[in-house]
Each structure stands twice: as structure tokens, then as C-alpha cells.
Amino acid sequence: MEVVIAPADRLARLAADVVERLVRAGATEGGHAVLGLATGSTPLAVYDELARRHVEDGLSFAGVEAFMLDEYVGLAADHPERYRNVIERELVARVDLDPADVHGPDGLAPDLPAACAAYEAAILEAGGVDVQILGIGTDGHVAFNEPGSSLASRTRLKTLTHGTRVDNARFFGGDLDAVPLHCLTQGLATIMQARHLVLLATGRGKAEAVHQLVEGPVSALWPATVLQLHPHVSVLVDDDAACRLQLAGFYREAYAAKPTWQGL
Ligand code: F6R
């Protein structure tokens, strides 16, 4: 697990560099690049940067396949906060990603367990995710794997905690009742199968979750701690999100001393 502490705009560029390298190379293992997309506010700066590179540098996403992490259950197809619509608006419509190549769990499916199984199968069929962008909740959730989630979990129905619904009420005009109670989310084991995990966190509100993620014991109480068991994780945090890291000084030294050819 590599920790990079830098201003938010630099973190967004670093994450965009990882995506650009993948997209230009075509794939790390399979026949085509497979990108894992997170929603929420933290990755928006990365999507802005990718959209800029598409326009200014000709970065093309043609042929890239993308998989979203999660989706609310029961939000109407045209609801602006449905994650499918968020990702269309924030990334897909701004680059040349083919919307048909962007997949998400179907939170409107009549048979939700079948939709979850189909989603797992689709990720496998695509050859797995090469680079997965992740955020983290204040309670340590990744995707919508809330505390108590099985570390071996697969895509399934989950109930959002009250705290997560309070955090996300800002996307619903501050109306807590408008935030769905249920979601479909990739499981922790699903996420762990992606080949490179790039997690971004900014702001003091994420400091405890980041401390637990990097330095805490692996535990379902802080689901993101399972990432400690992954061989290739980049944790990109600003000073505020890093403020509780016990070894922050060492992470800064190690990153400053890193050979430039190594990348993330
Ligand atoms: C969303 C997702 C969530 C968010 C997390 C942080 O697809 O997977 O885990 O990453 O709730 O959200 P923000 O970035 O809004 O603080």
C-alpha cells in the first residue's frame, strides 16, 4: 500500500495519470482496458482532469469498458442522483466513452439478487477491472460496503447506515428522507480482484477512516482495511485526510525518494 500526501489538485492529476496510462496502453492484462468508476464527490476532480485531457490532449476512451461500484435501489431511471446518471453527466458525456460500454448494478431490476449475479458475471466476462477508482466513507466504507460487511462479499443488496445517508443527503437537497435506504454494491472481494486500486480521500472528515484504512487492524468494522491485503493499492490523500496518520512523515519521505520511472 503506497500513501501519497499532496494537495487535492495534484492527487486528481496523479489518479488521472494512472487512468491515462491504462487507456493509452489498452489494458494491463486482457484485450482491452477496463476501468472501475466511483461516484460521490471525491473523484469528480479526476473526471474533470480526464475530460480536460480528452479535449486538450486527445486522450481517447474509445474501446474502454467501465464498471461502476454501486447504485441506489429504487431511484427512478431519470433521477439526477441515480449513480448511472451521475457518471453519465460527470464523465461519459464529456469524453468518447461509449455509454453502452459503461455498466452498473441495476437498482431497478425486478430480481435484485439476479441482477447482482449478472453484474459479477459481466465483470468476469470483461476480464476483470484493471484500474479501480475508489473513495472512502467517513465510516470506512468502500463502494457501499458498510461496517460489518463480509471481507469476502460479492455484489449484493446492502442497507446504508444512517451516517452515510446523512453524509449523502447533500446530494438530495439536504432531505434525508430522499436518500434511499438500500443499494446494490460490488462486494469487498469483488473490489479486491481489480488489479490496481486507486483510493482518494480529502478533508478532515476522512482522517479517521484513512488512519484505519492504512494503519488499523484489518476488520469488518472498518471495511476499507481489507485493502491492506491487496498487492497494488495507491492511497492518495490531502493534508487534512492525512492528519491522523501515525507514519505520515515516513510516507512523505518514501514518496519523495521514489524513482520517477516507477509511477503509482
Ligand atoms: C460511491 C462510493 C462511495 C463513496 C464514499 C465517499 O460510488 O463508492 O464509497 O466513494 O461514500 O463519498 P464522497 O467522495 O462523496 O465523500
CSV table of N, CA, C and O in Angstrom, one decimal, residues 99-179:
chain,number,residue,atom,x,y,z
A,99,PRO,N,-21.5,4.9,-24.1
A,99,PRO,CA,-22.4,4.6,-22.9
A,99,PRO,C,-22.8,3.1,-22.8
A,99,PRO,O,-23.0,2.6,-21.7
A,100,ALA,N,-22.8,2.4,-24.0
A,100,ALA,CA,-23.1,1.0,-24.0
A,100,ALA,C,-22.0,0.2,-23.3
A,100,ALA,O,-22.2,-1.0,-22.9
A,101,ASP,N,-20.8,0.8,-23.2
A,101,ASP,CA,-19.7,0.1,-22.6
A,101,ASP,C,-19.5,0.4,-21.1
A,101,ASP,O,-18.5,0.1,-20.5
A,102,VAL,N,-20.5,1.2,-20.6
A,102,VAL,CA,-20.4,1.6,-19.2
A,102,VAL,C,-21.5,0.8,-18.4
A,102,VAL,O,-22.7,0.9,-18.8
A,103,HIS,N,-21.1,0.0,-17.4
A,103,HIS,CA,-22.0,-0.9,-16.7
A,103,HIS,C,-22.2,-0.5,-15.3
A,103,HIS,O,-21.2,0.0,-14.7
A,104,GLY,N,-23.3,-0.7,-14.7
A,104,GLY,CA,-23.6,-0.5,-13.3
A,104,GLY,C,-24.6,-1.5,-12.8
A,104,GLY,O,-25.3,-2.1,-13.6
A,105,PRO,N,-24.6,-1.8,-11.5
A,105,PRO,CA,-25.6,-2.7,-11.0
A,105,PRO,C,-27.0,-2.1,-11.2
A,105,PRO,O,-27.1,-0.9,-11.1
A,106,ASP,N,-28.0,-2.9,-11.5
A,106,ASP,CA,-29.3,-2.4,-11.9
A,106,ASP,C,-30.2,-2.3,-10.7
A,106,ASP,O,-30.8,-3.3,-10.2
A,107,GLY,N,-30.2,-1.1,-10.1
A,107,GLY,CA,-31.0,-0.9,-8.9
A,107,GLY,C,-32.5,-0.8,-9.1
A,107,GLY,O,-33.3,-0.6,-8.2
A,108,LEU,N,-32.9,-1.0,-10.4
A,108,LEU,CA,-34.4,-1.0,-10.7
A,108,LEU,C,-34.8,-2.4,-11.2
A,108,LEU,O,-35.9,-2.6,-11.6
A,109,ALA,N,-33.9,-3.4,-11.1
A,109,ALA,CA,-34.2,-4.7,-11.6
A,109,ALA,C,-35.3,-5.4,-10.7
A,109,ALA,O,-35.3,-5.2,-9.5
A,110,PRO,N,-36.3,-6.1,-11.3
A,110,PRO,CA,-37.3,-6.8,-10.5
A,110,PRO,C,-36.7,-7.9,-9.7
A,110,PRO,O,-37.3,-8.1,-8.6
A,111,ASP,N,-35.6,-8.5,-10.1
A,111,ASP,CA,-35.0,-9.5,-9.3
A,111,ASP,C,-33.6,-9.0,-9.0
A,111,ASP,O,-32.6,-9.2,-9.7
A,112,LEU,N,-33.4,-8.4,-7.8
A,112,LEU,CA,-32.1,-7.8,-7.4
A,112,LEU,C,-31.0,-8.8,-7.3
A,112,LEU,O,-29.9,-8.6,-7.8
A,113,PRO,N,-31.2,-10.0,-6.6
A,113,PRO,CA,-30.1,-10.9,-6.5
A,113,PRO,C,-29.7,-11.4,-7.9
A,113,PRO,O,-28.4,-11.6,-8.1
A,114,ALA,N,-30.6,-11.6,-8.8
A,114,ALA,CA,-30.2,-12.0,-10.2
A,114,ALA,C,-29.4,-10.9,-10.8
A,114,ALA,O,-28.4,-11.2,-11.5
A,115,ALA,N,-29.8,-9.6,-10.6
A,115,ALA,CA,-29.0,-8.5,-11.2
A,115,ALA,C,-27.6,-8.5,-10.6
A,115,ALA,O,-26.7,-8.2,-11.3
A,116,CYS,N,-27.5,-8.8,-9.3
A,116,CYS,CA,-26.1,-8.8,-8.7
A,116,CYS,C,-25.3,-9.9,-9.3
A,116,CYS,O,-24.1,-9.7,-9.6
A,117,ALA,N,-25.9,-11.1,-9.5
A,117,ALA,CA,-25.1,-12.2,-10.0
A,117,ALA,C,-24.7,-11.9,-11.5
A,117,ALA,O,-23.6,-12.2,-11.9
A,118,ALA,N,-25.6,-11.3,-12.2
A,118,ALA,CA,-25.3,-10.9,-13.6
A,118,ALA,C,-24.2,-9.9,-13.7
A,118,ALA,O,-23.3,-9.9,-14.6
A,119,TYR,N,-24.2,-9.0,-12.7
A,119,TYR,CA,-23.1,-8.0,-12.7
A,119,TYR,C,-21.7,-8.6,-12.4
A,119,TYR,O,-20.8,-8.2,-13.1
A,120,GLU,N,-21.7,-9.5,-11.5
A,120,GLU,CA,-20.4,-10.2,-11.2
A,120,GLU,C,-20.0,-10.9,-12.5
A,120,GLU,O,-18.8,-10.9,-12.8
A,121,ALA,N,-20.9,-11.6,-13.2
A,121,ALA,CA,-20.6,-12.3,-14.4
A,121,ALA,C,-20.0,-11.4,-15.5
A,121,ALA,O,-19.1,-11.7,-16.2
A,122,ALA,N,-20.6,-10.2,-15.6
A,122,ALA,CA,-20.2,-9.2,-16.6
A,122,ALA,C,-18.8,-8.7,-16.3
A,122,ALA,O,-18.0,-8.6,-17.3
A,123,ILE,N,-18.4,-8.5,-15.1
A,123,ILE,CA,-17.1,-8.1,-14.7
A,123,ILE,C,-16.1,-9.2,-15.1
A,123,ILE,O,-15.0,-8.9,-15.7
A,124,LEU,N,-16.4,-10.4,-14.8
A,124,LEU,CA,-15.5,-11.6,-15.1
A,124,LEU,C,-15.4,-11.7,-16.6
A,124,LEU,O,-14.3,-11.8,-17.2
A,125,GLU,N,-16.5,-11.6,-17.3
A,125,GLU,CA,-16.6,-11.7,-18.8
A,125,GLU,C,-15.6,-10.6,-19.5
A,125,GLU,O,-15.0,-10.9,-20.5
A,126,ALA,N,-15.6,-9.4,-18.8
A,126,ALA,CA,-14.7,-8.4,-19.4
A,126,ALA,C,-13.3,-8.6,-19.1
A,126,ALA,O,-12.4,-7.8,-19.5
A,127,GLY,N,-13.0,-9.6,-18.3
A,127,GLY,CA,-11.6,-9.9,-17.9
A,127,GLY,C,-11.1,-9.2,-16.6
A,127,GLY,O,-9.9,-9.2,-16.3
A,128,GLY,N,-12.1,-8.7,-15.9
A,128,GLY,CA,-11.7,-8.0,-14.6
A,128,GLY,C,-11.4,-6.6,-14.8
A,128,GLY,O,-11.1,-6.1,-15.9
A,129,VAL,N,-11.4,-5.9,-13.7
A,129,VAL,CA,-11.1,-4.4,-13.7
A,129,VAL,C,-9.6,-4.2,-13.6
A,129,VAL,O,-8.9,-4.7,-12.8
A,130,ASP,N,-9.0,-3.4,-14.5
A,130,ASP,CA,-7.6,-3.0,-14.5
A,130,ASP,C,-7.3,-2.0,-13.4
A,130,ASP,O,-6.4,-2.2,-12.6
A,131,VAL,N,-8.0,-0.9,-13.5
A,131,VAL,CA,-7.8,0.2,-12.5
A,131,VAL,C,-9.1,0.6,-11.9
A,131,VAL,O,-10.0,0.9,-12.6
A,132,GLN,N,-9.2,0.5,-10.6
A,132,GLN,CA,-10.4,0.8,-9.9
A,132,GLN,C,-10.2,2.1,-9.1
A,132,GLN,O,-9.4,2.2,-8.2
A,133,ILE,N,-11.0,3.2,-9.4
A,133,ILE,CA,-11.0,4.4,-8.7
A,133,ILE,C,-11.9,4.2,-7.5
A,133,ILE,O,-13.1,3.6,-7.6
A,134,LEU,N,-11.5,4.6,-6.3
A,134,LEU,CA,-12.3,4.4,-5.1
A,134,LEU,C,-12.3,5.7,-4.2
A,134,LEU,O,-11.3,6.5,-4.2
A,135,GLY,N,-13.4,6.0,-3.6
A,135,GLY,CA,-13.5,6.9,-2.5
A,135,GLY,C,-13.6,6.2,-1.2
A,135,GLY,O,-13.5,4.9,-1.2
A,136,ILE,N,-13.8,6.9,-0.1
A,136,ILE,CA,-14.0,6.2,1.2
A,136,ILE,C,-15.0,7.0,2.0
A,136,ILE,O,-15.0,8.2,2.0
A,137,GLY,N,-15.9,6.3,2.7
A,137,GLY,CA,-16.8,7.0,3.5
A,137,GLY,C,-16.2,7.3,4.9
A,137,GLY,O,-15.2,6.8,5.3
A,138,THR,N,-16.9,8.2,5.6
A,138,THR,CA,-16.3,8.6,6.9
A,138,THR,C,-16.3,7.5,7.9
A,138,THR,O,-15.5,7.4,8.8
A,139,ASP,N,-17.2,6.5,7.6
A,139,ASP,CA,-17.2,5.3,8.5
A,139,ASP,C,-16.3,4.1,7.9
A,139,ASP,O,-16.4,3.0,8.4
A,140,GLY,N,-15.5,4.5,6.9
A,140,GLY,CA,-14.6,3.5,6.4
A,140,GLY,C,-15.2,2.6,5.3
A,140,GLY,O,-14.6,1.6,4.9
A,141,HIS,N,-16.4,2.9,4.8
A,141,HIS,CA,-17.0,2.1,3.7
A,141,HIS,C,-16.2,2.4,2.4
A,141,HIS,O,-15.7,3.5,2.2
A,142,VAL,N,-16.1,1.3,1.6
A,142,VAL,CA,-15.6,1.5,0.2
A,142,VAL,C,-16.7,0.9,-0.6
A,142,VAL,O,-17.3,-0.1,-0.3
A,143,ALA,N,-17.0,1.5,-1.8
A,143,ALA,CA,-18.2,1.3,-2.5
A,143,ALA,C,-19.3,1.5,-1.4
A,143,ALA,O,-19.2,2.4,-0.6
A,144,PHE,N,-20.3,0.6,-1.3
A,144,PHE,CA,-21.2,0.8,-0.2
A,144,PHE,C,-21.2,-0.4,0.7
A,144,PHE,O,-22.2,-0.8,1.3
A,145,ASN,N,-19.9,-0.9,0.9
A,145,ASN,CA,-19.7,-1.9,1.9
A,145,ASN,C,-19.6,-1.2,3.3
A,145,ASN,O,-18.5,-0.8,3.7
A,146,GLU,N,-20.7,-1.2,4.0
A,146,GLU,CA,-20.7,-0.5,5.3
A,146,GLU,C,-20.1,-1.4,6.4
A,146,GLU,O,-19.8,-2.6,6.2
A,147,PRO,N,-19.8,-0.8,7.5
A,147,PRO,CA,-19.2,-1.6,8.6
A,147,PRO,C,-20.0,-2.8,8.9
A,147,PRO,O,-21.2,-2.8,8.9
A,148,GLY,N,-19.3,-3.9,9.1
A,148,GLY,CA,-19.9,-5.2,9.3
A,148,GLY,C,-20.0,-6.0,8.0
A,148,GLY,O,-20.3,-7.2,8.0
A,149,SER,N,-19.6,-5.4,6.9
A,149,SER,CA,-19.6,-6.2,5.6
A,149,SER,C,-18.6,-7.3,5.6
A,149,SER,O,-17.5,-7.1,6.2
A,150,SER,N,-19.0,-8.4,5.0
A,150,SER,CA,-18.0,-9.5,4.9
A,150,SER,C,-16.9,-9.1,4.1
A,150,SER,O,-17.1,-8.5,3.0
A,151,LEU,N,-15.7,-9.5,4.5
A,151,LEU,CA,-14.5,-9.1,3.7
A,151,LEU,C,-14.5,-10.0,2.5
A,151,LEU,O,-13.7,-9.8,1.6
A,152,ALA,N,-15.3,-11.1,2.4
A,152,ALA,CA,-15.4,-12.0,1.3
A,152,ALA,C,-16.6,-11.7,0.4
A,152,ALA,O,-17.0,-12.5,-0.5
A,153,SER,N,-17.2,-10.5,0.6
A,153,SER,CA,-18.5,-10.2,0.0
A,153,SER,C,-18.4,-10.0,-1.5
A,153,SER,O,-17.4,-9.6,-2.0
A,154,ARG,N,-19.5,-10.3,-2.2
A,154,ARG,CA,-19.7,-10.1,-3.7
A,154,ARG,C,-20.8,-9.1,-3.9
A,154,ARG,O,-21.5,-8.7,-2.9
A,155,THR,N,-21.1,-8.7,-5.1
A,155,THR,CA,-22.1,-7.7,-5.4
A,155,THR,C,-23.4,-8.2,-4.8
A,155,THR,O,-23.9,-9.4,-5.0
A,156,ARG,N,-24.1,-7.3,-4.0
A,156,ARG,CA,-25.3,-7.7,-3.3
A,156,ARG,C,-26.1,-6.5,-2.9
A,156,ARG,O,-25.5,-5.4,-2.9
A,157,LEU,N,-27.2,-6.7,-2.3
A,157,LEU,CA,-28.1,-5.7,-1.7
A,157,LEU,C,-27.5,-5.3,-0.3
A,157,LEU,O,-27.2,-6.2,0.5
A,158,LYS,N,-27.4,-4.0,-0.1
A,158,LYS,CA,-26.9,-3.6,1.3
A,158,LYS,C,-27.8,-2.5,1.8
A,158,LYS,O,-28.5,-1.8,1.0
A,159,THR,N,-27.9,-2.3,3.1
A,159,THR,CA,-28.6,-1.2,3.7
A,159,THR,C,-27.6,-0.1,4.1
A,159,THR,O,-26.5,-0.5,4.7
A,160,LEU,N,-27.9,1.1,3.7
A,160,LEU,CA,-26.9,2.2,4.0
A,160,LEU,C,-27.1,2.6,5.5
A,160,LEU,O,-28.2,2.5,6.1
A,161,THR,N,-26.0,2.9,6.2
A,161,THR,CA,-26.1,3.4,7.6
A,161,THR,C,-26.7,4.8,7.6
A,161,THR,O,-26.7,5.5,6.6
A,162,HIS,N,-27.2,5.1,8.8
A,162,HIS,CA,-27.8,6.4,9.0
A,162,HIS,C,-26.7,7.5,8.7
A,162,HIS,O,-27.0,8.5,8.0
A,163,GLY,N,-25.5,7.2,9.1
A,163,GLY,CA,-24.4,8.2,8.9
A,163,GLY,C,-24.1,8.4,7.4
A,163,GLY,O,-23.9,9.6,7.0
A,164,THR,N,-24.1,7.4,6.6
A,164,THR,CA,-23.9,7.5,5.2
A,164,THR,C,-25.0,8.3,4.6
A,164,THR,O,-24.8,9.1,3.7
A,165,ARG,N,-26.3,8.0,5.0
A,165,ARG,CA,-27.4,8.7,4.4
A,165,ARG,C,-27.4,10.2,4.8
A,165,ARG,O,-27.7,11.1,4.0
A,166,VAL,N,-26.9,10.5,6.0
A,166,VAL,CA,-26.8,11.9,6.4
A,166,VAL,C,-25.7,12.5,5.5
A,166,VAL,O,-25.9,13.7,5.0
A,167,ASP,N,-24.5,11.8,5.4
A,167,ASP,CA,-23.4,12.4,4.5
A,167,ASP,C,-24.0,12.7,3.1
A,167,ASP,O,-23.6,13.7,2.5
A,168,ASN,N,-24.8,11.8,2.6
A,168,ASN,CA,-25.2,11.9,1.2
A,168,ASN,C,-26.4,12.7,1.0
A,168,ASN,O,-26.8,13.0,-0.2
A,169,ALA,N,-27.1,13.2,2.1
A,169,ALA,CA,-28.3,14.0,1.9
A,169,ALA,C,-27.9,15.3,1.2
A,169,ALA,O,-28.8,15.9,0.6
A,170,ARG,N,-26.7,15.7,1.2
A,170,ARG,CA,-26.3,16.9,0.5
A,170,ARG,C,-26.5,16.8,-1.0
A,170,ARG,O,-26.7,17.8,-1.7
A,171,PHE,N,-26.6,15.6,-1.5
A,171,PHE,CA,-26.8,15.4,-3.0
A,171,PHE,C,-28.4,15.4,-3.2
A,171,PHE,O,-28.8,15.4,-4.4
A,172,PHE,N,-29.1,15.4,-2.2
A,172,PHE,CA,-30.6,15.3,-2.3
A,172,PHE,C,-31.2,16.5,-1.7
A,172,PHE,O,-32.3,16.5,-1.0
A,173,GLY,N,-30.6,17.7,-1.8
A,173,GLY,CA,-31.1,18.9,-1.3
A,173,GLY,C,-31.2,19.0,0.2
A,173,GLY,O,-32.1,19.7,0.8
A,174,GLY,N,-30.4,18.2,0.9
A,174,GLY,CA,-30.4,18.1,2.4
A,174,GLY,C,-31.6,17.3,2.9
A,174,GLY,O,-31.7,17.3,4.2
A,175,ASP,N,-32.3,16.6,2.1
A,175,ASP,CA,-33.5,15.9,2.5
A,175,ASP,C,-33.1,14.4,2.8
A,175,ASP,O,-33.0,13.6,1.9
A,176,LEU,N,-32.9,14.1,4.1
A,176,LEU,CA,-32.5,12.8,4.5
A,176,LEU,C,-33.5,11.7,4.0
A,176,LEU,O,-33.1,10.6,3.6
A,177,ASP,N,-34.8,12.0,4.0
A,177,ASP,CA,-35.8,11.1,3.6
A,177,ASP,C,-35.7,10.7,2.1
A,177,ASP,O,-36.2,9.7,1.7
A,178,ALA,N,-35.1,11.6,1.4
A,178,ALA,CA,-35.0,11.3,-0.1
A,178,ALA,C,-33.8,10.4,-0.4
A,178,ALA,O,-33.7,9.9,-1.5
A,179,VAL,N,-32.9,10.2,0.6
A,179,VAL,CA,-31.8,9.3,0.3
A,179,VAL,C,-32.2,7.8,0.5
A,179,VAL,O,-32.8,7.5,1.5
